[in-house]
CSV table of C-alpha atoms in Angstrom, one decimal:
chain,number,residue,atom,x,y,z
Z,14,UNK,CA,99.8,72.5,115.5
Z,15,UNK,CA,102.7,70.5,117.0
Z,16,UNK,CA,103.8,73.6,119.1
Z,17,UNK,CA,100.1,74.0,120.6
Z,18,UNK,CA,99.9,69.8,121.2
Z,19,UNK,CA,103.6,70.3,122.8
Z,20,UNK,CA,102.7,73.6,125.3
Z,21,UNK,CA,98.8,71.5,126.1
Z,22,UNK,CA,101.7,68.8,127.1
Z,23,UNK,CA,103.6,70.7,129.1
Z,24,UNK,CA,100.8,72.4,130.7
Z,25,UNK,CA,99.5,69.4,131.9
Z,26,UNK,CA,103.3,68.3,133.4
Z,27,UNK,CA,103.1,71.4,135.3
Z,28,UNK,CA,99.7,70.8,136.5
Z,29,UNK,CA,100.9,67.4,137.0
Z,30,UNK,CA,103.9,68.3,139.5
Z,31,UNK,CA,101.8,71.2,140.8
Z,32,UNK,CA,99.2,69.5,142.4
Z,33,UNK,CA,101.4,66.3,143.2
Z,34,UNK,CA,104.5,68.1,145.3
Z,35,UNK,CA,103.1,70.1,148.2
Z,36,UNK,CA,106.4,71.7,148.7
Z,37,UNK,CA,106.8,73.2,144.4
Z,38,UNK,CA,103.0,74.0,145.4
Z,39,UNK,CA,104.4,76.5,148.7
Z,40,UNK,CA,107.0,77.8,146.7
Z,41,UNK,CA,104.8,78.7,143.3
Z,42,UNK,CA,102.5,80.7,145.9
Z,43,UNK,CA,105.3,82.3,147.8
Z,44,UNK,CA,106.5,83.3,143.9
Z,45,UNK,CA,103.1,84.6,143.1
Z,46,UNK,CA,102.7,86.7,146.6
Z,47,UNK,CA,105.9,88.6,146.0
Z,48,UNK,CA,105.1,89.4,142.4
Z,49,UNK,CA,101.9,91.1,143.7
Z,50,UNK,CA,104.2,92.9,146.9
Z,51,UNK,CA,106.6,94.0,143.9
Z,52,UNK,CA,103.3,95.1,141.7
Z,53,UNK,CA,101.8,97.1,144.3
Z,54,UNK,CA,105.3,98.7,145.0
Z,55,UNK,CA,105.7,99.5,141.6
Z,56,UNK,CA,102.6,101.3,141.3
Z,57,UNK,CA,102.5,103.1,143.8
Z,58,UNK,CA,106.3,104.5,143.1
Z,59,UNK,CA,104.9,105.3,139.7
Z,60,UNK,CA,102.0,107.2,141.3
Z,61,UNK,CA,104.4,109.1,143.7
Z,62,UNK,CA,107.0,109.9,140.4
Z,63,UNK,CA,103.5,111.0,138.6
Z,64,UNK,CA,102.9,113.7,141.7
Z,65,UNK,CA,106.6,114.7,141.8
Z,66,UNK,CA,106.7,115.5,137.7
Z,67,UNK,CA,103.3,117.7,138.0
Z,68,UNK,CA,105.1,119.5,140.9
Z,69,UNK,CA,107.6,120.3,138.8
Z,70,UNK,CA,105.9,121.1,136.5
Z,71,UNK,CA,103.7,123.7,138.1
Z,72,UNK,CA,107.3,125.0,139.5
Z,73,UNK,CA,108.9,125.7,136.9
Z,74,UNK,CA,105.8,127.4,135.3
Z,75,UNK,CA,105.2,129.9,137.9
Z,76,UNK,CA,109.0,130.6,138.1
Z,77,UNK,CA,109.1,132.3,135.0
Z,78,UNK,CA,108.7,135.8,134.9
Z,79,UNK,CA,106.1,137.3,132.3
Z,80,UNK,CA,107.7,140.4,132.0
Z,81,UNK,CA,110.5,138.8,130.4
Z,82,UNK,CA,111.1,139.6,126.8
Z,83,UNK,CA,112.8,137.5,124.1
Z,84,UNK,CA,116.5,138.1,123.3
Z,85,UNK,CA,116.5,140.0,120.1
Z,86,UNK,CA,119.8,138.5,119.4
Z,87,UNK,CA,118.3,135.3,119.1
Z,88,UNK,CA,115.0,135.9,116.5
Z,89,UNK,CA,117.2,137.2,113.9
């Protein structure tokens, strides 16, 4: 109970010196614009990894010969 009464506390202090200092207000924006820049970058490097692994993938697939057979030295 006191850690819920302590973070409603502190909530409110940052509210507080939100709203009160235009300049803290500028910079928590500025913060808040580059996470979503660095977000956006993110996923959209994940989506280009995503389309480099299937590539791959389908590579090394149709590289394999299928008239290759096992190495009998190797099943025994």
């Amino acid at each position: 109970m006191r850690a819920t009464i302590w973070r409603a506390s502190l909530d409110q202090e940052r509210k507080l010196a939100y709203s009160s200092d235009p300049q803290f207000s500028i910079g928590v924006r500025k913060v808040e614009e580059d996470l979503h820049v660095v977000q956006a970058d993110v996923h959209q490097i994940y989506g280009q990894l995503d389309q480099v692994l299937k590539l791959l993938q389908n590579n090394l697939a149709s590289s394999i010969p299928s008239n290759i057979e096992p190495n009998p030295k190797r099943e025994g």
